mmCIF file of C-alpha atoms in Angstrom:
data_model
loop_
_atom_site.group_PDB
_atom_site.id
_atom_site.type_symbol
_atom_site.label_atom_id
_atom_site.label_comp_id
_atom_site.label_asym_id
_atom_site.label_seq_id
_atom_site.Cartn_x
_atom_site.Cartn_y
_atom_site.Cartn_z
ATOM 1 C CA UNK X 182 119.478 98.795 111.409
ATOM 2 C CA UNK X 183 121.220 101.864 112.284
ATOM 3 C CA UNK X 184 124.750 100.630 111.011
ATOM 4 C CA UNK X 185 123.177 99.984 107.512
ATOM 5 C CA UNK X 186 121.340 103.293 107.558
ATOM 6 C CA UNK X 187 124.704 105.229 108.409
ATOM 7 C CA UNK X 188 126.765 103.511 105.871
ATOM 8 C CA UNK X 189 124.170 103.628 103.025
ATOM 9 C CA UNK X 190 123.221 107.161 103.483
ATOM 10 C CA UNK X 191 126.338 108.522 103.879
ATOM 11 C CA UNK X 192 127.724 111.778 103.686
ATOM 12 C CA UNK X 193 128.523 111.688 99.518
ATOM 13 C CA UNK X 194 124.950 110.124 99.274
ATOM 14 C CA UNK X 195 123.355 112.948 101.178
ATOM 15 C CA UNK X 196 125.279 115.377 99.014
ATOM 16 C CA UNK X 197 123.652 113.810 95.904
ATOM 17 C CA UNK X 198 120.355 114.232 97.700
ATOM 18 C CA UNK X 199 121.136 117.647 98.318
ATOM 19 C CA UNK X 200 121.846 118.424 94.776
ATOM 20 C CA UNK X 201 118.816 116.840 93.149
ATOM 21 C CA UNK X 202 116.614 118.944 95.607
ATOM 22 C CA UNK X 203 118.361 121.819 95.160
ATOM 23 C CA UNK X 204 118.125 121.366 91.133
ATOM 24 C CA UNK X 205 114.568 120.500 91.616
ATOM 25 C CA UNK X 206 113.886 123.774 93.730
ATOM 26 C CA UNK X 207 115.860 126.245 91.657
ATOM 27 C CA UNK X 208 116.296 124.681 88.009
ATOM 28 C CA UNK X 209 113.079 122.553 87.015
ATOM 29 C CA UNK X 210 111.106 124.012 89.812
ATOM 30 C CA UNK X 211 109.187 121.031 90.536
ATOM 31 C CA UNK X 212 110.270 120.711 94.044
ATOM 32 C CA UNK X 213 109.635 123.944 94.810
ATOM 33 C CA UNK X 214 105.902 123.735 93.530
ATOM 34 C CA UNK X 215 105.806 120.366 95.716
ATOM 35 C CA UNK X 216 106.899 122.102 98.804
ATOM 36 C CA UNK X 217 104.539 125.249 97.927
ATOM 37 C CA UNK X 218 101.527 123.088 97.693
ATOM 38 C CA UNK X 219 102.553 121.247 101.231
ATOM 39 C CA UNK X 220 102.623 124.878 102.551
ATOM 40 C CA UNK X 221 99.471 125.825 100.894
ATOM 41 C CA UNK X 222 97.783 122.830 102.362
ATOM 42 C CA UNK X 223 98.953 123.306 105.947
ATOM 43 C CA UNK X 224 98.086 127.175 105.910
ATOM 44 C CA UNK X 225 94.568 126.239 105.018
ATOM 45 C CA UNK X 226 93.719 123.243 107.181
ATOM 46 C CA UNK X 227 95.360 125.293 110.096
ATOM 47 C CA UNK X 228 98.934 125.538 111.619
ATOM 48 C CA UNK X 229 98.746 125.618 115.133
ATOM 49 C CA UNK X 230 100.289 122.660 116.196
ATOM 50 C CA UNK X 231 103.458 121.014 115.589
ATOM 51 C CA UNK X 232 105.212 119.978 112.386
ATOM 52 C CA UNK X 233 107.305 116.918 111.863
ATOM 53 C CA UNK X 234 109.292 116.377 108.491
ATOM 54 C CA UNK X 235 110.134 112.480 108.946
ATOM 55 C CA UNK X 236 112.863 111.282 107.063
ATOM 56 C CA UNK X 237 114.436 114.774 107.015
ATOM 57 C CA UNK X 238 117.712 113.620 105.429
ATOM 58 C CA UNK X 239 119.685 116.848 104.317
ATOM 59 C CA UNK X 240 116.965 119.213 106.196
ATOM 60 C CA UNK X 241 116.070 121.036 103.056
ATOM 61 C CA UNK X 242 112.199 120.793 103.386
ATOM 62 C CA UNK X 243 112.660 121.122 107.249
ATOM 63 C CA UNK X 244 114.254 124.549 106.968
ATOM 64 C CA UNK X 245 111.634 125.934 104.491
ATOM 65 C CA UNK X 246 108.787 124.699 106.462
ATOM 66 C CA UNK X 247 110.383 126.683 109.504
ATOM 67 C CA UNK X 248 110.906 129.488 107.443
ATOM 68 C CA UNK X 249 106.999 129.525 106.882
ATOM 69 C CA UNK X 250 105.848 128.536 110.324
ATOM 70 C CA UNK X 251 108.391 129.418 112.519
ATOM 71 C CA UNK X 252 111.559 127.228 114.054
ATOM 72 C CA UNK X 253 109.693 126.488 117.052
ATOM 73 C CA UNK X 254 106.877 124.802 115.439
ATOM 74 C CA UNK X 255 108.990 122.448 112.852
ATOM 75 C CA UNK X 256 111.083 119.402 113.853
ATOM 76 C CA UNK X 257 112.884 117.076 111.663
ATOM 77 C CA UNK X 258 113.564 113.406 112.419
ATOM 78 C CA UNK X 259 115.801 110.682 110.452
ATOM 79 C CA UNK X 260 117.018 107.236 111.143
ATOM 80 C CA UNK X 261 120.735 108.235 110.194
ATOM 81 C CA UNK X 262 122.268 109.718 113.233
ATOM 82 C CA UNK X 263 124.909 111.262 111.191
ATOM 83 C CA UNK X 264 122.309 112.898 108.933
ATOM 84 C CA UNK X 265 120.882 114.349 112.246
ATOM 85 C CA UNK X 266 124.214 115.588 113.360
ATOM 86 C CA UNK X 267 124.794 117.498 110.329
ATOM 87 C CA UNK X 268 121.541 119.268 109.947
ATOM 88 C CA UNK X 269 121.534 120.155 113.689
ATOM 89 C CA UNK X 270 125.111 121.510 113.125
ATOM 90 C CA UNK X 271 123.909 123.441 110.317
ATOM 91 C CA UNK X 272 120.698 124.717 111.532
ATOM 92 C CA UNK X 273 121.133 125.092 115.691
ATOM 93 C CA UNK X 274 117.976 126.809 116.096
ATOM 94 C CA UNK X 275 115.843 123.850 114.630
ATOM 95 C CA UNK X 276 114.905 120.682 116.673
ATOM 96 C CA UNK X 277 115.905 117.334 115.313
ATOM 97 C CA UNK X 278 115.430 113.681 116.221
ATOM 98 C CA UNK X 279 117.270 110.448 115.798
ATOM 99 C CA UNK X 280 114.611 108.261 115.178
ATOM 100 C CA UNK X 281 115.886 105.459 117.707
ATOM 101 C CA UNK X 282 114.326 103.314 120.970
ATOM 102 C CA UNK X 283 111.622 105.274 122.540
ATOM 103 C CA UNK X 284 111.130 107.969 119.442
ATOM 104 C CA UNK X 285 107.480 107.148 118.940
ATOM 105 C CA UNK X 286 106.748 106.879 122.843
ATOM 106 C CA UNK X 287 108.241 110.275 123.650
ATOM 107 C CA UNK X 288 106.178 111.924 120.590
ATOM 108 C CA UNK X 289 102.989 110.596 120.959
ATOM 109 C CA UNK X 290 100.353 112.634 119.904
ATOM 110 C CA UNK X 291 102.388 115.724 119.291
ATOM 111 C CA UNK X 292 102.169 116.796 115.662
ATOM 112 C CA UNK X 293 99.406 118.472 113.792
ATOM 113 C CA UNK X 294 101.020 117.424 110.405
ATOM 114 C CA UNK X 295 103.616 114.863 109.595
ATOM 115 C CA UNK X 296 105.381 115.160 106.149
ATOM 116 C CA UNK X 297 106.515 111.569 104.746
ATOM 117 C CA UNK X 298 108.675 113.213 101.865
ATOM 118 C CA UNK X 299 110.027 110.627 99.472
ATOM 119 C CA UNK X 300 110.727 107.992 102.265
ATOM 120 C CA UNK X 301 108.270 105.440 101.639
ATOM 121 C CA UNK X 302 109.545 104.040 98.400
ATOM 122 C CA UNK X 303 112.785 103.351 100.533
ATOM 123 C CA UNK X 304 110.852 101.008 102.870
ATOM 124 C CA UNK X 305 110.527 97.229 102.309
ATOM 125 C CA UNK X 306 107.454 97.536 104.859
ATOM 126 C CA UNK X 307 105.789 100.794 104.384
ATOM 127 C CA UNK X 308 102.912 99.675 106.439
ATOM 128 C CA UNK X 309 104.276 99.019 109.424
ATOM 129 C CA UNK X 310 105.874 102.605 109.214
ATOM 130 C CA UNK X 311 102.459 104.097 108.497
ATOM 131 C CA UNK X 312 101.240 102.307 111.444
ATOM 132 C CA UNK X 313 103.761 103.821 113.523
ATOM 133 C CA UNK X 314 103.366 107.252 112.301
ATOM 134 C CA UNK X 315 99.634 107.495 113.712
ATOM 135 C CA UNK X 316 101.081 107.546 116.751
ATOM 136 C CA UNK X 317 102.859 110.712 116.370
ATOM 137 C CA UNK X 318 99.408 112.565 115.195
ATOM 138 C CA UNK X 319 97.284 114.614 117.185
ATOM 139 C CA UNK X 320 93.251 113.682 117.209
ATOM 140 C CA UNK X 321 93.047 115.815 114.528
ATOM 141 C CA UNK X 322 96.521 115.439 112.722
ATOM 142 C CA UNK X 323 97.085 115.109 109.148
ATOM 143 C CA UNK X 324 99.834 113.034 107.066
ATOM 144 C CA UNK X 325 101.182 114.062 103.909
ATOM 145 C CA UNK X 326 102.937 111.856 101.716
ATOM 146 C CA UNK X 327 105.009 112.251 98.886
ATOM 147 C CA UNK X 328 106.251 109.689 96.703
ATOM 148 C CA UNK X 329 107.532 109.424 92.882
ATOM 149 C CA UNK X 330 105.766 107.479 90.129
ATOM 150 C CA UNK X 331 108.120 105.628 88.106
ATOM 151 C CA UNK X 332 107.725 103.495 85.177
ATOM 152 C CA UNK X 333 110.695 101.478 86.198
ATOM 153 C CA UNK X 334 111.190 101.051 89.989
ATOM 154 C CA UNK X 335 114.240 103.446 90.809
ATOM 155 C CA UNK X 336 114.466 105.329 87.300
ATOM 156 C CA UNK X 337 114.075 108.704 89.541
ATOM 157 C CA UNK X 338 116.692 107.617 91.707
ATOM 158 C CA UNK X 339 119.808 107.233 89.021
ATOM 159 C CA UNK X 340 122.348 108.880 90.710
ATOM 160 C CA UNK X 341 121.882 107.048 93.807
ATOM 161 C CA UNK X 342 121.887 103.934 92.124
ATOM 162 C CA UNK X 343 124.836 104.661 90.166
ATOM 163 C CA UNK X 344 126.633 105.459 93.209
ATOM 164 C CA UNK X 345 125.460 102.339 94.868
ATOM 165 C CA UNK X 346 126.645 100.576 91.894
ATOM 166 C CA UNK X 347 130.260 102.338 92.069
ATOM 167 C CA UNK X 348 130.672 100.815 95.537
ATOM 168 C CA UNK X 349 129.691 97.518 94.952
ATOM 169 C CA UNK X 350 126.044 97.743 96.673
ATOM 170 C CA UNK X 351 123.996 95.842 94.254
ATOM 171 C CA UNK X 352 120.493 97.382 95.788
ATOM 172 C CA UNK X 353 118.080 99.509 94.266
ATOM 173 C CA UNK X 354 117.152 102.589 96.745
ATOM 174 C CA UNK X 355 113.807 102.503 95.855
ATOM 175 C CA UNK X 356 112.681 99.149 97.287
ATOM 176 C CA UNK X 357 109.073 99.662 96.216
ATOM 177 C CA UNK X 358 107.123 101.391 93.193
ATOM 178 C CA UNK X 359 103.909 103.288 94.218
ATOM 179 C CA UNK X 360 101.077 104.434 92.018
ATOM 180 C CA UNK X 361 98.410 106.688 93.105
ATOM 181 C CA UNK X 362 95.857 103.209 93.271
ATOM 182 C CA UNK X 363 98.250 101.227 95.449
ATOM 183 C CA UNK X 364 99.502 104.228 97.653
ATOM 184 C CA UNK X 365 95.641 104.935 98.410
ATOM 185 C CA UNK X 366 94.996 101.126 99.346
ATOM 186 C CA UNK X 367 97.874 101.067 101.543
ATOM 187 C CA UNK X 368 96.939 104.387 103.555
ATOM 188 C CA UNK X 369 93.317 102.771 103.557
ATOM 189 C CA UNK X 370 94.738 99.472 104.890
ATOM 190 C CA UNK X 371 96.650 101.111 107.446
ATOM 191 C CA UNK X 372 93.896 103.304 108.756
ATOM 192 C CA UNK X 373 93.938 106.599 107.209
ATOM 193 C CA UNK X 374 91.006 108.458 105.453
ATOM 194 C CA UNK X 375 91.591 109.785 101.821
ATOM 195 C CA UNK X 376 91.342 113.571 102.009
ATOM 196 C CA UNK X 377 93.211 114.934 98.823
ATOM 197 C CA UNK X 378 95.791 114.404 96.256
ATOM 198 C CA UNK X 379 97.967 116.509 93.581
ATOM 199 C CA UNK X 380 100.140 115.694 91.048
ATOM 200 C CA UNK X 381 103.246 117.888 90.426
ATOM 201 C CA UNK X 382 104.737 117.736 86.776
ATOM 202 C CA UNK X 383 108.496 117.553 87.132
ATOM 203 C CA UNK X 384 108.947 119.982 84.162
ATOM 204 C CA UNK X 385 106.038 122.204 83.404
ATOM 205 C CA UNK X 386 103.797 123.964 86.037
ATOM 206 C CA UNK X 387 100.090 122.627 85.254
ATOM 207 C CA UNK X 388 96.993 124.147 85.455
ATOM 208 C CA UNK X 389 94.261 122.639 87.821
ATOM 209 C CA UNK X 390 91.031 121.194 87.420
ATOM 210 C CA UNK X 391 88.487 119.974 89.949
ATOM 211 C CA UNK X 392 86.971 116.325 89.107
ATOM 212 C CA UNK X 393 84.439 114.784 91.638
ATOM 213 C CA UNK X 394 85.877 116.735 94.343
ATOM 214 C CA UNK X 395 89.471 115.622 93.599
ATOM 215 C CA UNK X 396 92.233 118.148 92.334
ATOM 216 C CA UNK X 397 94.135 116.905 89.525
ATOM 217 C CA UNK X 398 96.454 118.348 86.736
ATOM 218 C CA UNK X 399 95.439 118.852 83.355
ATOM 219 C CA UNK X 400 97.614 120.220 80.150
ATOM 220 C CA UNK X 401 96.064 121.553 76.743
ATOM 221 C CA UNK X 402 98.274 120.197 74.539
ATOM 222 C CA UNK X 403 97.587 116.102 74.274
ATOM 223 C CA UNK X 404 101.312 115.103 74.770
ATOM 224 C CA UNK X 405 101.099 116.780 78.104
ATOM 225 C CA UNK X 406 98.021 115.345 79.639
ATOM 226 C CA UNK X 407 98.829 112.963 82.771
ATOM 227 C CA UNK X 408 100.223 109.657 81.310
ATOM 228 C CA UNK X 409 102.482 107.178 81.968
ATOM 229 C CA UNK X 410 105.118 108.889 79.305
ATOM 230 C CA UNK X 411 105.454 112.098 81.627
ATOM 231 C CA UNK X 412 107.023 112.574 84.927
ATOM 232 C CA UNK X 413 104.759 113.746 87.990
ATOM 233 C CA UNK X 414 105.359 113.730 91.904
ATOM 234 C CA UNK X 415 102.285 112.659 93.839
ATOM 235 C CA UNK X 416 101.503 114.465 96.663
ATOM 236 C CA UNK X 417 98.504 113.021 98.607
ATOM 237 C CA UNK X 418 96.618 114.064 101.601
ATOM 238 C CA UNK X 419 94.888 111.961 104.060
ATOM 239 C CA UNK X 420 92.776 112.446 107.085
ATOM 240 C CA UNK X 421 91.488 110.352 110.117
ATOM 241 C CA UNK X 422 88.201 112.355 110.424
ATOM 242 C CA UNK X 423 87.036 112.251 106.565
ATOM 243 C CA UNK X 424 85.382 109.231 105.405
ATOM 244 C CA UNK X 425 86.918 107.200 102.794
ATOM 245 C CA UNK X 426 83.962 106.405 100.599
ATOM 246 C CA UNK X 427 83.983 105.125 97.020
ATOM 247 C CA UNK X 428 87.476 106.083 96.687
ATOM 248 C CA UNK X 429 87.895 103.441 93.862
ATOM 249 C CA UNK X 430 85.288 105.384 92.059
ATOM 250 C CA UNK X 431 86.374 108.692 92.372
ATOM 251 C CA UNK X 432 89.978 107.554 91.248
ATOM 252 C CA UNK X 433 89.392 105.304 88.425
ATOM 253 C CA UNK X 434 89.956 108.013 85.714
ATOM 254 C CA UNK X 435 93.357 108.592 86.763
ATOM 255 C CA UNK X 436 96.114 107.585 84.864
ATOM 256 C CA UNK X 437 99.329 106.630 86.333
ATOM 257 C CA UNK X 438 102.278 109.082 86.088
ATOM 258 C CA UNK X 439 105.882 110.209 87.941
ATOM 259 C CA UNK X 440 105.685 112.110 91.491
ATOM 260 C CA UNK X 441 102.475 112.436 93.846
ATOM 261 C CA UNK X 442 101.474 113.949 97.138
ATOM 262 C CA UNK X 443 99.095 112.397 99.219
ATOM 263 C CA UNK X 444 97.003 113.964 102.222
ATOM 264 C CA UNK X 445 95.537 111.598 104.838
ATOM 265 C CA UNK X 446 94.218 112.404 108.610
ATOM 266 C CA UNK X 447 95.049 110.081 111.567
ATOM 267 C CA UNK X 448 92.608 107.232 112.513
ATOM 268 C CA UNK X 449 90.193 107.723 115.381
ATOM 269 C CA UNK X 450 90.739 105.634 118.328
#
């Protein structure tokens, strides 16, 4: 509900998110590497169409994408009216849309790329959102999903959960803990086709190694190899036009980590 979204994701909450994103880009650099990978994917796959940053929050990723691909090519959208008002006031040349009644109908088939960065873990019904996003994509459109890979649900959202606790809101802001396997299954079930993914280490920049056509992060020291004790962002790319054949076999050697990017493309109608 709109009222709940505005009260939960208020100005102070947005400042927590903004500070975390800024630190992740400027200090630890993992947020910068995350957005750089997303930008490189969009460039490599063609960027002639519009890009939508869904759940844009403070608009930091929206601004970066606009600086890379042009202000007229990038839009931001969020369920919080107050977030949209703040983003529009700060960035008057960019287009920000409130996700309300008529949003999906008015923007049907408009976008070549839809970015869903650190949104899916906040939803109780992620499959419902993924199905609705299909209507926004062009016939050749791609969905880019970025989620944290957590050991305990909400461990990467400690400041937000602490803030909720202080104001007597006893709810974990991360509703579901996603892994590469569960996210891949979720995307397949909702009609998307797997294309690519990337782990982004939260501390150290990884080298890359190609295994069975899938790019994975690897590290020389044993203690830095991907495992449940390391922190990653997983970025996955999914495509509606590329067949999702033998995904389990191709992914079985991957171990759980902490953030992820997944890329897919919209289903054919």
